[in-house]
XYZ file of C-alpha atoms in Angstrom:
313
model
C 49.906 39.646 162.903
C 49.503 43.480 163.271
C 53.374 44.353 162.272
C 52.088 47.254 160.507
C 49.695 50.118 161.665
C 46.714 49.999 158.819
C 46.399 53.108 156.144
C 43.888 53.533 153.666
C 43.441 50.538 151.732
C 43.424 50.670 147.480
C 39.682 49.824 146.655
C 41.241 47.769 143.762
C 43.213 44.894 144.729
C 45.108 45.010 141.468
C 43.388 41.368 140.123
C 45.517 39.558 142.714
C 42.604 38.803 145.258
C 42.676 38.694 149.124
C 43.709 35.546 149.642
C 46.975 35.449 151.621
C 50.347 34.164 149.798
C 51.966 31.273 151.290
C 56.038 29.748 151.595
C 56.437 33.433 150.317
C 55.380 33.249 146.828
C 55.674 36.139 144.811
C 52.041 38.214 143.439
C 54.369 39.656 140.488
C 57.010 37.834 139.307
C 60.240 40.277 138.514
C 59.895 40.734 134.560
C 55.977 42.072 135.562
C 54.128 39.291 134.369
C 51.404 37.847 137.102
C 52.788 34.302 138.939
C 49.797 32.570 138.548
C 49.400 29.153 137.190
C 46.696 29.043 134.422
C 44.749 25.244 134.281
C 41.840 23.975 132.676
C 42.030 26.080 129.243
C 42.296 24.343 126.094
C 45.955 23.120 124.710
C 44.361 24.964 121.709
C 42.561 28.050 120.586
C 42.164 28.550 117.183
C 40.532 32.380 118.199
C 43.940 33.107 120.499
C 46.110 32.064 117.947
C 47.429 35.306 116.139
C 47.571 36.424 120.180
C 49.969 33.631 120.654
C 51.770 34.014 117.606
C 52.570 37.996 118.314
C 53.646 37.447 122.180
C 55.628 33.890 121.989
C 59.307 34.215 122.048
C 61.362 34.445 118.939
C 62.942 31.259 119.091
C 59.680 29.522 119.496
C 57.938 31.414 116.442
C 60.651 30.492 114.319
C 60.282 26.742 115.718
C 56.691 26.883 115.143
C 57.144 28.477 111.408
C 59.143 25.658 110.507
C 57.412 23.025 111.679
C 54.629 24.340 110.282
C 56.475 24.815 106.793
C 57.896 20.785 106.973
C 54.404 19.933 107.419
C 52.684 21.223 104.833
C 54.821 19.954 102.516
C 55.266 16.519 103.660
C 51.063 16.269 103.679
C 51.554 17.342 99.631
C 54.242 15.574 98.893
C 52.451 12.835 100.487
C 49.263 13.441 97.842
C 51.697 13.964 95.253
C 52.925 10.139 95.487
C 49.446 8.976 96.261
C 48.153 10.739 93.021
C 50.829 9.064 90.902
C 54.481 9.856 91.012
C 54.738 9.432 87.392
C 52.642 12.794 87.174
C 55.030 14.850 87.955
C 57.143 15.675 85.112
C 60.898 15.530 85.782
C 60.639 13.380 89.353
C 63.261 10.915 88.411
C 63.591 9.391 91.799
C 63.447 5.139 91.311
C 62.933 4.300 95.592
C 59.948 5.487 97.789
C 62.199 7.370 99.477
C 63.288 9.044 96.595
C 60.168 9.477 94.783
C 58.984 11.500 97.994
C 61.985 13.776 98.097
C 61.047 14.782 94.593
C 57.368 15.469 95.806
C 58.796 17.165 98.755
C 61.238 19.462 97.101
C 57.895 20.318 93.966
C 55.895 21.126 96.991
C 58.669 23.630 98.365
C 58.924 24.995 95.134
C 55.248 25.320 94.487
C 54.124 26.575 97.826
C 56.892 29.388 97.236
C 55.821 30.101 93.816
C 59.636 29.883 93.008
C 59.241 27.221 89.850
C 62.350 26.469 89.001
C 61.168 23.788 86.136
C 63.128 21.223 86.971
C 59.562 18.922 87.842
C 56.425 20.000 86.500
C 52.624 18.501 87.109
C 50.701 16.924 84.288
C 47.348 15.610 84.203
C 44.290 17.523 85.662
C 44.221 16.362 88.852
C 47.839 16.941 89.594
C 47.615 20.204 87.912
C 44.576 20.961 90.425
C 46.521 20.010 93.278
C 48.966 22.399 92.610
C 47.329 24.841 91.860
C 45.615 24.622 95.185
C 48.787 24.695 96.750
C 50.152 27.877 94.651
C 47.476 30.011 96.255
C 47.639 28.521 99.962
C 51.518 29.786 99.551
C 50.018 33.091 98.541
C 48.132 33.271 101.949
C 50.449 31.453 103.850
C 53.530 33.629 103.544
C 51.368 37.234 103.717
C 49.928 36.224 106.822
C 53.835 35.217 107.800
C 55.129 38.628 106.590
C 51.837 40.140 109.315
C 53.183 38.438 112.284
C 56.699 39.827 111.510
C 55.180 43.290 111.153
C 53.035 42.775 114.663
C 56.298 41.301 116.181
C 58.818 44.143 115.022
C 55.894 46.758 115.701
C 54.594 45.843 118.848
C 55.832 48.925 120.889
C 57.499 47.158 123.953
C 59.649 48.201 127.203
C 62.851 48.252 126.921
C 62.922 49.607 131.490
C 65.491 47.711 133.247
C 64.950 47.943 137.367
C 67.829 47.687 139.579
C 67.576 43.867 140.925
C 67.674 44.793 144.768
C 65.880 47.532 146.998
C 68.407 49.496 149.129
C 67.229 51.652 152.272
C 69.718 54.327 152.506
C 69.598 57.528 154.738
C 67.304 59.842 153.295
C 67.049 63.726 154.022
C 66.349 63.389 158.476
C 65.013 60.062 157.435
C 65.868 56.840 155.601
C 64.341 56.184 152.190
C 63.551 52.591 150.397
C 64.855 53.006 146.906
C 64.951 51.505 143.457
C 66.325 52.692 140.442
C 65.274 51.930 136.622
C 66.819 53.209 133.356
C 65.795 53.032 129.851
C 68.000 50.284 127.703
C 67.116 52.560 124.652
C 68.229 55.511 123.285
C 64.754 56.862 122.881
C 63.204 59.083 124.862
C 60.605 58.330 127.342
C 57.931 61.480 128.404
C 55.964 61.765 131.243
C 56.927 58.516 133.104
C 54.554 57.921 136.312
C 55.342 55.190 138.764
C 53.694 53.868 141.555
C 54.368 51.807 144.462
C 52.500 49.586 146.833
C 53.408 46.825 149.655
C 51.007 43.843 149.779
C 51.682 41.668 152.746
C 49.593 38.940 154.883
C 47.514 40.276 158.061
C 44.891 39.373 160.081
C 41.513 41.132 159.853
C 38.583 40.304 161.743
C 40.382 36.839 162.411
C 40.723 36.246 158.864
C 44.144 35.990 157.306
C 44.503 37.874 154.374
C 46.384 39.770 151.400
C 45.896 43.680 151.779
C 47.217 45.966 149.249
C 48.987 49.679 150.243
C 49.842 52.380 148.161
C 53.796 53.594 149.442
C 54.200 57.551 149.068
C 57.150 58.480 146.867
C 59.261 61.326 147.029
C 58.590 61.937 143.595
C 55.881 59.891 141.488
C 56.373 61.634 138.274
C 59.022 63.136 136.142
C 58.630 64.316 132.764
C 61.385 62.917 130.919
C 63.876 60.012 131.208
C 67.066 60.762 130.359
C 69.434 59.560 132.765
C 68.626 56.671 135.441
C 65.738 57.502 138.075
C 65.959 56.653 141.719
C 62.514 55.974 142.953
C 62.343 57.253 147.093
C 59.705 56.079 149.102
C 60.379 58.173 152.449
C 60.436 56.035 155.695
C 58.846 58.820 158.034
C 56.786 58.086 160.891
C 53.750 57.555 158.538
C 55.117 55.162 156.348
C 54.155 51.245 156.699
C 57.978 50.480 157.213
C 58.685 52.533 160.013
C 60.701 51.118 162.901
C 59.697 47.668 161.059
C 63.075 44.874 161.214
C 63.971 42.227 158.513
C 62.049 39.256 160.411
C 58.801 41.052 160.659
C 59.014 41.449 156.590
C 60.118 37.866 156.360
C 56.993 36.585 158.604
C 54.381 39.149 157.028
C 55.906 37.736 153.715
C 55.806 41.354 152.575
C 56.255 42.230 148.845
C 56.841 45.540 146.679
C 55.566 46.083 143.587
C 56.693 48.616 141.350
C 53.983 49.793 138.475
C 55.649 52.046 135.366
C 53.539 54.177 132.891
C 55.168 56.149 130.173
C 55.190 57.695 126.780
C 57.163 56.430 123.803
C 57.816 58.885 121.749
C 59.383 56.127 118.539
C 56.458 54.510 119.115
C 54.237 57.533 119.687
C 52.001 54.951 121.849
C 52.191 54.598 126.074
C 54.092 51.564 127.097
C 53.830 49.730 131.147
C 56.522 48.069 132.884
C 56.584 46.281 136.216
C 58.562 44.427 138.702
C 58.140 43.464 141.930
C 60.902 43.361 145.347
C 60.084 41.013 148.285
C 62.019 40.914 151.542
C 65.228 39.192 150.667
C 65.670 41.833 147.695
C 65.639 44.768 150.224
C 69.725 45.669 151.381
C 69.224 47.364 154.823
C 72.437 50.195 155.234
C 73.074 50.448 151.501
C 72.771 52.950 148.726
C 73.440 53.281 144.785
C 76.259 54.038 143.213
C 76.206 56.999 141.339
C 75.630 55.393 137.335
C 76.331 58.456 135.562
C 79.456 61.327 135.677
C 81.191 63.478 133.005
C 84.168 62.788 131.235
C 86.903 65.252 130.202
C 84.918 66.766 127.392
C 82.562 67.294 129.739
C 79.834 65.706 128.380
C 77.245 63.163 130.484
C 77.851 59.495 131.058
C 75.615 57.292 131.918
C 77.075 53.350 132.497
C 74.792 51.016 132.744
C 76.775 48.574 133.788
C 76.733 49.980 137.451
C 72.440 49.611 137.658
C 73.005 47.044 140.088
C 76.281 48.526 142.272
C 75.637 49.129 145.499
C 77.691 49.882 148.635
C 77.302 49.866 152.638
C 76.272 53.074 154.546
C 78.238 52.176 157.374
């Protein structure tokens, strides 16, 4: 399987290992994050769980706030009734089902520290019990307003890469190219990519996953203010060189794309990724131009055309 003549290999295999890919699985899935399945940790870390808190998806931290919220006061309004219904001052409800709304709803308004009168708790234990419950509010709801601080403060990236690889003709050459814009309207300084092709070969009769740093045209820029098409040069050095579509296919080749840059809203260095394998490539194709002026004229840049690409011949 020697489709590609060998360069110098990166000493660090980026975490991924040697061992060769199979049915073309991707390394790096295409919003960066590793595609590796993860068994044989705990359901549950009680250590990981701010960690989980700060990274899980909006939808779900809402989900898990709430259930977490209905909870808590279903266990007090369940201690409420057990206590003695007819402790709570107010609770006028005749039926079980009743009687534990009224628990339900003191417990909202307790835990909240709203008090809106209506019910109030006599008797020490009761009293005690809410009481209790007053203060876990208190923690409860500042370590709820410190997740939404780590969630809205988190710095993030906001990169968008182009979803396919073109090779277009490139000064005597061709060129592989991507492109990747900024989604906000902050700037981004000092943005340094870099690019490598892992792909299966056979090394002292072993099959295995080697890892190649690709050459750019340009790996650095200093600030991102437009869209930036990333060139790696197909000259007679590169690893793609006189290579076709079905050798890429059967060395199950894949790009990965690695993004370093400065925020300056932030003020902190944010990382994107993404990764290209051989189906993403478009042999004979280049980028539409994304940006133009108008009549004023004053720069455009349309993000809508990221993704437009047309033939070469």
């Amino acid at each position: 399987m020697a489709f590609f003549r060998r360069k110098v290999q990166f000493n660090d295999d980026l975490g991924f290992g040697s061992t060769p890919v199979i049915k073309n699985q991707r390394v790096l899935n295409t919003d960066g994050t590793a595609n590796v399945e993860r068994t044989g940790l705990p359901w549950f870390k009680f250590d990981d769980t701010y960690t989980r808190l700060v990274t899980m998806s909006w939808p779900r931290f809402f989900l898990v706030i709430l259930i977490t919220y209905l909870i808590v006061n279903t266990l007090f309004a369940v201690a409420y009734n057990v206590i003695g219904i007819e402790n709570l001052n107010g609770a006028k409800g005749i039926t079980l089902r009743d009687q534990f709304f009224d628990a339900f709803f003191f417990s909202a308004q307790t835990i909240s520290t709203v008090g809106y009168g209506h019910i109030s708790p006599q008797g020490f234990i009761t009293s005690v019990l809410a009481a209790f419950e007053s203060m876990l509010g208190l923690l409860a709801f500042a370590l709820a307003t410190g997740l939404l601080y780590g969630r809205f403060s988190r710095p993030t990236s906001k990169v968008s890469f182009s979803k396919k690889m073109v090779i277009a003709p490139y000064q005597n050459h061709t060129g592989l190219m991507c492109r990747l814009v900024n989604l906000r309207k902050n700037s981004l300084i000092d943005i340094e990519a870099q690019m490598f092709m892992t792909y299966n070969e056979t090394v002292d009769g072993k099959l295995k996953r080697s890892f190649y740093p690709m050459e750019l045209e340009r790996s650095k820029i200093s600030i991102l203010s437009l869209n930036w098409t990333i060139v790696h040069p197909i000259t007679e050095d590169s690893l793609l060189f006189e290579k076709t579509l079905e050798e890429l296919k059967v060395a199950e080749v894949e790009i990965v794309l690695i993004l370093k840059a400065f925020d300056d809203t932030f003020a902190q260095t944010i990382h994107a990724r993404t990764s290209y394998q051989d189906e993403d490539i478009e042999w004979n194709s280049k980028f539409e131009l994304m940006h133009y002026h108008n009549i004023e004229g004053k720069t455009v840049l349309d993000y809508s055309k990221l993704d437009k690409i047309t033939p070469t011949v």
